[in-house]
Amino acid sequence: MDRRTVLRATVAGGAAAFSGSLWAGAAVAAPAQPGPSPYGSLRSADANGILLPTGFTSRVIARSRQAVPGTSYTWHDAPDGGACFVAGSGWIYVSNSEITPGGGASAVRFNSDGSIASAYRILSNTNQNCAGGATPWGTWLSCEEVNRGYVYETYPQGGTTAVSRAAMGRFKHEAAACDPDRRVIYLTEDETNGCLYRFRPTSWGNLSAGTLEVLVGGTATSGPVTWARVPDPSAASTLTRNQVSGVKRFNGGEGCWYADGTCWFTTKGDNRVWAYDAVNQRIDLAYDARQISGTAPLTGVDNITGTRSGDLYVAEDGGNMEINIITPAGVVAPFLRISGQSSSEICGPAFSPDGTRLLFSSQRGTSGSSSGGITYEVRGPFRS
C-alpha cells in the first residue's frame, strides 16, 4: 500500500497511519505515565459544560429525541461509537445507538465549512449497537453488544441497505479496526473473560466470507502471541471465546484502533490500553491504571481513536468524564472534561478528515437517561 493510499484511508476515517509516529514498529517500552498535556491545562467549563485547553471551542451537534439543527431528522437515543468519512468537499459523522430494541445508527452530513447539510438513518431494527469501526472502502461496521450479536456493514453515504456479516462471528461485539497491511479486521469482545479476534476476508473489501481467528497466549501482559482459527463463528453450540484452548483472556474489551502496524485496544474491566504489534506478533501495555502512583488520570477506559501525529485519544465510561490523550512519548493527560454529567459516559470520539474537529457524544447527557444523549464537536489546533 503506497503512502497516498494510506493517507486517503486516514482521512476517510478508516485504518490510519500515524505519520511520524514514535510508536511504530517497536514494543511499548513502558506503560504511559501522567505528565503535562501538549495542549496545556484545562480552562473553566464553557457554556456547554466542557473544560477545554486554550484555543479550543465546543458546540452541540445533536440531542437525542430532538431534530438535528437545520434538519427534520430526530437524533437517536444513547449515541455510542462513531467515525468520520469523507463526503465530497465535506464529511459525514456516523453514530451508533446503544439501545434494545431499536439500536441502529445515524449519520450527520457536514458541508466543508462545518455547517450541517443533512441527517438520516443508516441502520435500523438491531440491538445494542455499541462501537464498531470504519473500513478503508468507506463503510461503517456497526457492532451489536449482545450475546451472539452481529456485525453490520453500513453505508454512511446513505441509499444502500446495511448487511449483517455473519462470517465475522457472533458474539458480544464491541469495536472493530481494519488493518489494510495484513488485510484483516480486529474485533474486541465485551465480556469479563473475552477475547481479541481478527477476521481475514477471503477477498479484501468483501466481508461476506472469510476466516475468524482468536488471539492465543498466556496470562502475561507482554510477549509473543499467535492466532488460531475459530471452528464455528456462528457459536451455534459453543461460544466463540470457548472454542479454542489457550486463548488470551481480556477483561471487558472496548475500543479498538489500528495505525501503522499496531492495533490499540482497551479493556474497561482493568483500565488498560493494550498494543498489539502486528509486525512482530506480540502484545504490550500502553497504559495501565494500576501502574500509576497516586490518582490515575484515565479510568473507565472505553472508545479510542488516534491522529496522524501519533496521539491516542481515549474516552472514559464513568471516571470523571474525560477524554485523555496518550502521546507517543508515553505521557497521559486530560484533553477535555465534561462537567455535570457524572451518570453518563463519553462515546464515539472521531476526527474530521482535516483533523481540526473532534466529534464525540455523552451517551446519557445531564439526565442520566438514554433519551438525554448529546453529540458534540470540539474545534481547535490539534497536533498534525
Coordinates of C-alpha atoms in Angstrom, one line a residue:
M1 CA 0.0 0.0 0.0
D2 CA 1.6 3.3 -1.1
R3 CA 1.6 6.4 1.1
R4 CA -1.1 8.1 -0.9
T5 CA -3.5 5.2 -0.3
V6 CA -2.7 5.1 3.4
L7 CA -3.4 8.8 3.8
R8 CA -6.6 8.5 1.8
A9 CA -7.7 5.8 4.2
T10 CA -6.8 8.0 7.1
V11 CA -8.9 11.0 6.2
A12 CA -11.8 8.7 5.2
G13 CA -11.9 7.5 8.8
G14 CA -10.6 4.1 8.0
A15 CA -7.3 2.4 9.0
A16 CA -5.0 5.2 9.6
A17 CA -1.3 5.7 9.5
F18 CA 0.5 7.7 12.2
S19 CA 2.9 9.6 10.0
G20 CA 6.0 10.4 12.1
S21 CA 4.7 8.2 15.0
L22 CA 7.2 7.2 17.6
W23 CA 5.1 4.1 18.4
A24 CA 5.6 2.3 15.1
G25 CA 7.4 -1.0 14.7
A26 CA 8.6 -1.4 18.3
A27 CA 7.3 -2.8 21.6
V28 CA 6.0 -0.3 24.1
A29 CA 8.9 0.4 26.4
A30 CA 6.6 1.0 29.4
P31 CA 3.0 2.0 30.1
A32 CA 2.2 5.7 29.8
Q33 CA 2.6 7.8 32.9
P34 CA 0.9 11.1 33.9
G35 CA 2.5 14.3 32.7
P36 CA 1.8 17.7 31.2
S37 CA -0.6 17.8 28.2
P38 CA 0.9 19.1 25.0
Y39 CA -2.1 21.4 25.0
G40 CA -1.7 22.8 28.5
S41 CA -4.1 22.7 31.4
L42 CA -7.9 22.7 31.1
R43 CA -9.8 26.0 31.5
S44 CA -13.1 26.5 33.3
A45 CA -16.2 24.9 31.8
D46 CA -17.6 26.7 28.7
A47 CA -21.3 27.3 28.0
N48 CA -21.7 23.6 27.1
G49 CA -20.2 22.4 30.4
I50 CA -16.9 21.3 28.7
L51 CA -13.5 22.1 30.1
L52 CA -11.0 22.6 27.2
P53 CA -7.4 23.8 26.7
T54 CA -6.8 27.3 25.5
G55 CA -7.6 27.7 21.8
F56 CA -10.4 25.1 21.6
T57 CA -14.1 25.6 21.4
S58 CA -17.2 23.3 21.6
R59 CA -20.6 23.2 20.1
V60 CA -23.6 20.8 20.3
I61 CA -24.3 18.9 17.1
A62 CA -27.4 16.9 18.2
R63 CA -29.5 15.9 21.1
S64 CA -31.4 12.6 21.5
R65 CA -35.2 12.9 20.6
Q66 CA -34.7 16.3 19.1
A67 CA -34.3 17.3 15.4
V68 CA -30.7 17.7 14.3
P69 CA -30.3 21.5 13.8
G70 CA -31.2 22.5 10.3
T71 CA -32.9 19.2 9.5
S72 CA -36.1 17.4 10.3
Y73 CA -34.3 14.2 11.4
T74 CA -34.7 13.2 15.1
W75 CA -31.4 12.1 16.7
H76 CA -31.3 8.6 18.2
D77 CA -31.1 7.7 21.9
A78 CA -27.9 6.6 23.6
P79 CA -25.3 7.7 21.0
D80 CA -22.3 5.5 21.2
G81 CA -19.4 4.6 18.8
G82 CA -18.8 6.7 15.8
A83 CA -16.4 7.6 12.9
C84 CA -15.9 10.3 10.2
F85 CA -15.9 9.8 6.5
V86 CA -15.1 12.0 3.5
A87 CA -18.2 13.2 1.6
G88 CA -17.3 15.4 -1.4
S89 CA -15.9 18.6 0.0
G90 CA -17.4 17.9 3.4
W91 CA -17.7 14.9 5.7
I92 CA -20.0 12.6 7.5
Y93 CA -20.1 11.6 11.2
V94 CA -21.9 8.3 11.9
S95 CA -23.1 7.3 15.4
N96 CA -24.5 4.1 16.8
S97 CA -27.5 3.8 19.1
E98 CA -26.9 1.6 22.1
I99 CA -30.5 0.7 22.9
T100 CA -32.5 -2.5 22.8
P101 CA -34.7 -2.9 20.9
G102 CA -34.2 -0.4 18.1
G103 CA -30.5 0.2 18.1
G104 CA -29.1 1.0 14.7
A105 CA -27.0 4.0 13.6
S106 CA -27.5 7.5 12.2
A107 CA -25.4 9.9 10.2
V108 CA -24.9 13.7 10.0
R109 CA -23.5 15.2 6.8
F110 CA -21.4 18.4 7.1
N111 CA -20.6 21.0 4.5
S112 CA -17.0 22.0 4.0
D113 CA -17.4 24.9 6.4
G114 CA -18.7 22.7 9.2
S115 CA -22.4 23.6 8.8
I116 CA -24.9 20.7 8.9
A117 CA -26.3 19.7 5.5
S118 CA -28.5 16.7 6.5
A119 CA -29.0 13.9 8.9
Y120 CA -30.5 10.4 8.3
R121 CA -30.7 6.8 9.4
I122 CA -28.3 4.2 8.0
L123 CA -29.2 1.2 10.2
S124 CA -32.5 0.2 11.9
N125 CA -34.1 -2.6 13.9
T126 CA -30.9 -4.0 15.5
N127 CA -29.9 -4.3 19.2
Q128 CA -27.5 -2.5 21.5
N129 CA -25.2 -1.1 18.7
C130 CA -22.2 -0.1 20.8
A131 CA -19.0 0.6 19.0
G132 CA -17.6 -0.5 15.6
G133 CA -15.1 0.7 13.1
A134 CA -14.6 2.3 9.7
T135 CA -13.3 0.5 6.7
P136 CA -10.8 1.8 4.1
W137 CA -13.6 1.4 1.4
G138 CA -15.8 3.8 3.2
T139 CA -18.3 1.7 5.2
W140 CA -19.1 1.7 8.9
L141 CA -19.1 -1.6 10.8
S142 CA -21.8 -1.3 13.5
C143 CA -21.4 -3.9 16.2
E144 CA -24.1 -5.4 18.4
E145 CA -23.1 -5.8 22.0
V146 CA -25.4 -8.7 22.8
N147 CA -24.9 -12.4 23.1
R148 CA -24.3 -13.8 19.6
G149 CA -24.6 -10.3 18.2
Y150 CA -23.8 -9.5 14.6
V151 CA -21.5 -7.0 12.9
Y152 CA -23.5 -4.9 10.4
E153 CA -21.8 -3.3 7.4
T154 CA -23.5 0.1 6.9
Y155 CA -23.2 2.8 4.2
P156 CA -22.6 6.3 5.6
Q157 CA -23.4 8.0 2.3
G158 CA -27.0 6.6 2.6
G159 CA -29.2 4.9 0.0
T160 CA -27.8 1.4 0.5
T161 CA -29.2 -1.2 2.8
A162 CA -27.0 -2.4 5.7
V163 CA -25.9 -6.0 5.6
S164 CA -25.2 -8.4 8.5
R165 CA -21.8 -10.0 8.2
A166 CA -22.2 -13.4 10.0
A167 CA -18.8 -14.6 8.9
M168 CA -17.2 -12.1 11.2
G169 CA -18.5 -14.1 14.2
R170 CA -21.5 -14.0 16.5
F171 CA -20.5 -12.8 20.0
K172 CA -20.8 -9.8 22.3
H173 CA -19.2 -7.4 19.8
E174 CA -17.7 -4.1 20.8
A175 CA -15.3 -2.5 18.3
A176 CA -13.5 -3.2 15.0
A177 CA -10.4 -1.9 13.4
C178 CA -9.2 -2.5 9.9
D179 CA -5.5 -3.5 9.2
P180 CA -5.0 -2.9 5.4
D181 CA -1.4 -4.2 5.6
R182 CA -2.3 -7.7 6.7
R183 CA -5.8 -7.4 5.3
V184 CA -7.6 -8.3 8.5
I185 CA -10.1 -6.7 10.8
Y186 CA -9.5 -6.8 14.6
L187 CA -12.6 -7.3 16.8
T188 CA -13.0 -6.8 20.6
E189 CA -15.4 -8.6 22.8
D190 CA -17.1 -7.0 25.8
E191 CA -17.0 -9.9 28.3
T192 CA -15.1 -10.2 31.5
N193 CA -13.3 -13.2 30.0
G194 CA -13.5 -12.0 26.4
C195 CA -11.0 -12.4 23.6
L196 CA -9.4 -10.4 20.8
Y197 CA -10.3 -11.7 17.3
R198 CA -9.3 -11.0 13.8
F199 CA -11.3 -11.6 10.7
R200 CA -9.5 -12.5 7.5
P201 CA -11.8 -11.8 4.5
T202 CA -11.5 -14.2 1.6
S203 CA -11.3 -11.1 -0.6
W204 CA -10.2 -7.8 0.9
G205 CA -13.1 -5.3 0.7
N206 CA -15.7 -8.1 0.7
L207 CA -16.9 -9.2 4.2
S208 CA -19.3 -11.8 3.2
A209 CA -16.8 -14.7 3.6
G210 CA -13.5 -15.3 5.4
T211 CA -11.8 -16.8 8.4
L212 CA -12.4 -15.8 12.0
E213 CA -9.3 -16.2 14.3
V214 CA -8.7 -15.7 18.0
L215 CA -5.6 -14.5 19.8
V216 CA -3.8 -17.2 21.7
G217 CA -1.3 -16.6 24.5
G218 CA -0.5 -16.9 28.2
T219 CA -1.5 -14.6 31.1
A220 CA 1.4 -12.2 30.8
T221 CA 0.8 -8.6 29.9
S222 CA 3.6 -8.6 27.3
G223 CA 5.2 -11.0 25.0
P224 CA 4.6 -13.0 21.8
V225 CA 1.2 -14.3 20.8
T226 CA -0.3 -16.4 18.0
W227 CA -3.7 -16.7 16.2
A228 CA -5.9 -19.8 15.9
R229 CA -9.0 -20.4 13.7
V230 CA -12.4 -20.3 15.4
P231 CA -14.1 -23.6 14.3
D232 CA -17.7 -22.3 14.4
P233 CA -18.0 -18.5 14.1
S234 CA -21.8 -18.8 14.4
A235 CA -21.4 -20.0 18.0
A236 CA -24.4 -22.3 17.4
S237 CA -23.4 -24.7 20.2
T238 CA -20.3 -23.2 21.9
L239 CA -19.5 -19.6 22.5
T240 CA -16.7 -18.4 20.2
R241 CA -14.4 -17.5 23.2
N242 CA -14.6 -21.1 24.4
Q243 CA -13.9 -23.0 21.2
V244 CA -10.1 -22.7 21.2
S245 CA -7.8 -23.8 24.1
G246 CA -5.2 -21.4 25.3
V247 CA -6.9 -18.2 24.2
K248 CA -5.8 -15.0 25.8
R249 CA -8.5 -13.5 28.0
F250 CA -9.2 -9.8 28.3
N251 CA -11.4 -8.1 30.9
G252 CA -14.1 -6.2 29.0
G253 CA -12.8 -5.4 25.6
E254 CA -13.8 -2.0 24.4
G255 CA -12.4 0.4 21.8
C256 CA -10.1 -0.6 19.0
W257 CA -7.9 1.4 16.6
Y258 CA -5.3 0.4 14.1
A259 CA -2.4 2.5 13.0
D260 CA 1.0 1.9 11.3
G261 CA 1.5 -1.7 12.3
T262 CA -0.2 -1.6 15.8
C263 CA -3.7 -2.4 16.9
W264 CA -4.5 -0.4 20.0
F265 CA -7.4 -1.7 22.1
T266 CA -8.8 -1.0 25.6
T267 CA -10.2 -3.2 28.4
K268 CA -12.5 -1.4 30.8
G269 CA -12.6 -4.1 33.5
D270 CA -8.9 -3.4 34.4
N271 CA -8.4 0.1 33.0
R272 CA -5.8 -0.8 30.4
V273 CA -4.8 0.2 26.9
W274 CA -3.1 -2.6 25.0
A275 CA -0.8 -2.5 22.0
Y276 CA -0.8 -5.5 19.6
D277 CA 2.4 -5.2 17.4
A278 CA 1.1 -6.8 14.2
V279 CA 4.5 -6.8 12.6
N280 CA 6.2 -8.8 15.4
Q281 CA 3.1 -10.5 16.7
R282 CA 3.4 -9.5 20.3
I283 CA 1.3 -7.6 22.9
D284 CA 2.3 -4.9 25.4
L285 CA 0.6 -2.5 27.7
A286 CA 0.4 1.1 26.6
Y287 CA -1.4 2.2 29.7
D288 CA -2.3 0.5 33.0
A289 CA -4.1 2.5 35.7
R290 CA -2.7 0.1 38.3
Q291 CA 0.8 1.1 37.4
I292 CA 0.1 4.8 38.2
S293 CA 1.4 6.1 41.5
G294 CA -1.3 8.2 43.1
T295 CA -4.6 9.0 41.3
A296 CA -4.8 7.6 37.8
P297 CA -5.8 10.3 35.2
L298 CA -7.6 7.8 33.0
T299 CA -10.2 5.3 34.3
G300 CA -13.2 3.6 32.8
V301 CA -11.2 3.3 29.5
D302 CA -13.6 2.9 26.6
N303 CA -13.6 4.1 23.0
I304 CA -10.2 5.0 21.4
T305 CA -9.1 6.9 18.3
G306 CA -5.9 8.4 17.0
T307 CA -4.4 11.1 14.9
R308 CA -1.7 11.3 12.3
S309 CA 0.7 12.9 14.9
G310 CA 0.7 9.6 16.8
D311 CA -1.5 10.8 19.7
L312 CA -4.2 8.5 21.0
Y313 CA -7.4 9.8 22.5
V314 CA -9.2 7.6 25.0
A315 CA -12.8 8.3 26.2
E316 CA -14.0 7.4 29.7
D317 CA -17.0 5.5 30.6
G318 CA -17.5 7.0 34.0
G319 CA -14.3 8.2 35.6
N320 CA -14.6 11.9 35.7
M321 CA -16.0 12.1 32.2
E322 CA -12.7 12.9 30.3
I323 CA -11.1 12.2 27.0
N324 CA -7.4 11.7 27.8
I325 CA -4.5 12.0 25.4
I326 CA -1.7 9.4 25.3
T327 CA 1.3 10.8 23.4
P328 CA 4.0 8.8 21.5
A329 CA 6.3 9.9 24.3
G330 CA 4.3 7.9 26.8
V331 CA 2.5 10.8 28.6
V332 CA -1.1 10.5 29.6
A333 CA -3.1 13.7 30.4
P334 CA -6.7 15.0 30.2
F335 CA -7.6 16.7 26.9
L336 CA -11.2 17.6 27.9
R337 CA -13.7 17.0 30.7
I338 CA -17.5 17.2 30.7
S339 CA -18.9 18.7 33.9
G340 CA -22.3 17.9 35.4
Q341 CA -22.8 14.6 33.6
S342 CA -21.5 12.0 36.1
S343 CA -24.2 9.5 35.2
S344 CA -23.1 9.4 31.6
E345 CA -20.2 8.2 29.5
I346 CA -18.2 9.6 26.6
C347 CA -18.5 7.7 23.3
G348 CA -17.6 7.8 19.7
P349 CA -14.5 10.1 19.5
A350 CA -13.6 10.6 15.9
F351 CA -11.7 13.3 13.9
S352 CA -13.0 15.1 10.9
P353 CA -10.9 14.4 7.7
D354 CA -8.8 17.5 8.1
G355 CA -8.0 16.8 11.7
T356 CA -9.3 20.1 13.1
R357 CA -12.6 18.8 14.7
L358 CA -13.2 16.1 17.2
L359 CA -16.7 14.7 17.4
F360 CA -18.0 12.6 20.3
S361 CA -21.1 12.0 22.4
S362 CA -22.2 12.0 26.0
Q363 CA -24.4 8.9 25.9
R364 CA -26.9 10.0 28.6
G365 CA -26.1 13.7 29.0
T366 CA -27.2 15.6 32.0
S367 CA -30.3 13.4 32.5
G368 CA -28.6 10.1 33.1
S369 CA -31.0 8.5 30.7
S370 CA -30.5 7.2 27.2
S371 CA -33.0 9.7 26.0
G372 CA -30.7 12.5 27.1
G373 CA -27.7 11.8 24.8
I374 CA -25.7 14.8 23.4
T375 CA -23.3 14.8 20.5
Y376 CA -20.6 17.4 20.5
E377 CA -17.9 18.9 18.3
V378 CA -14.6 20.4 19.6
R379 CA -12.6 22.5 17.2
G380 CA -9.1 23.8 17.6
P381 CA -5.4 23.5 16.9
F382 CA -4.9 19.7 17.2
R383 CA -1.4 18.5 16.6
S384 CA -0.9 17.3 13.0

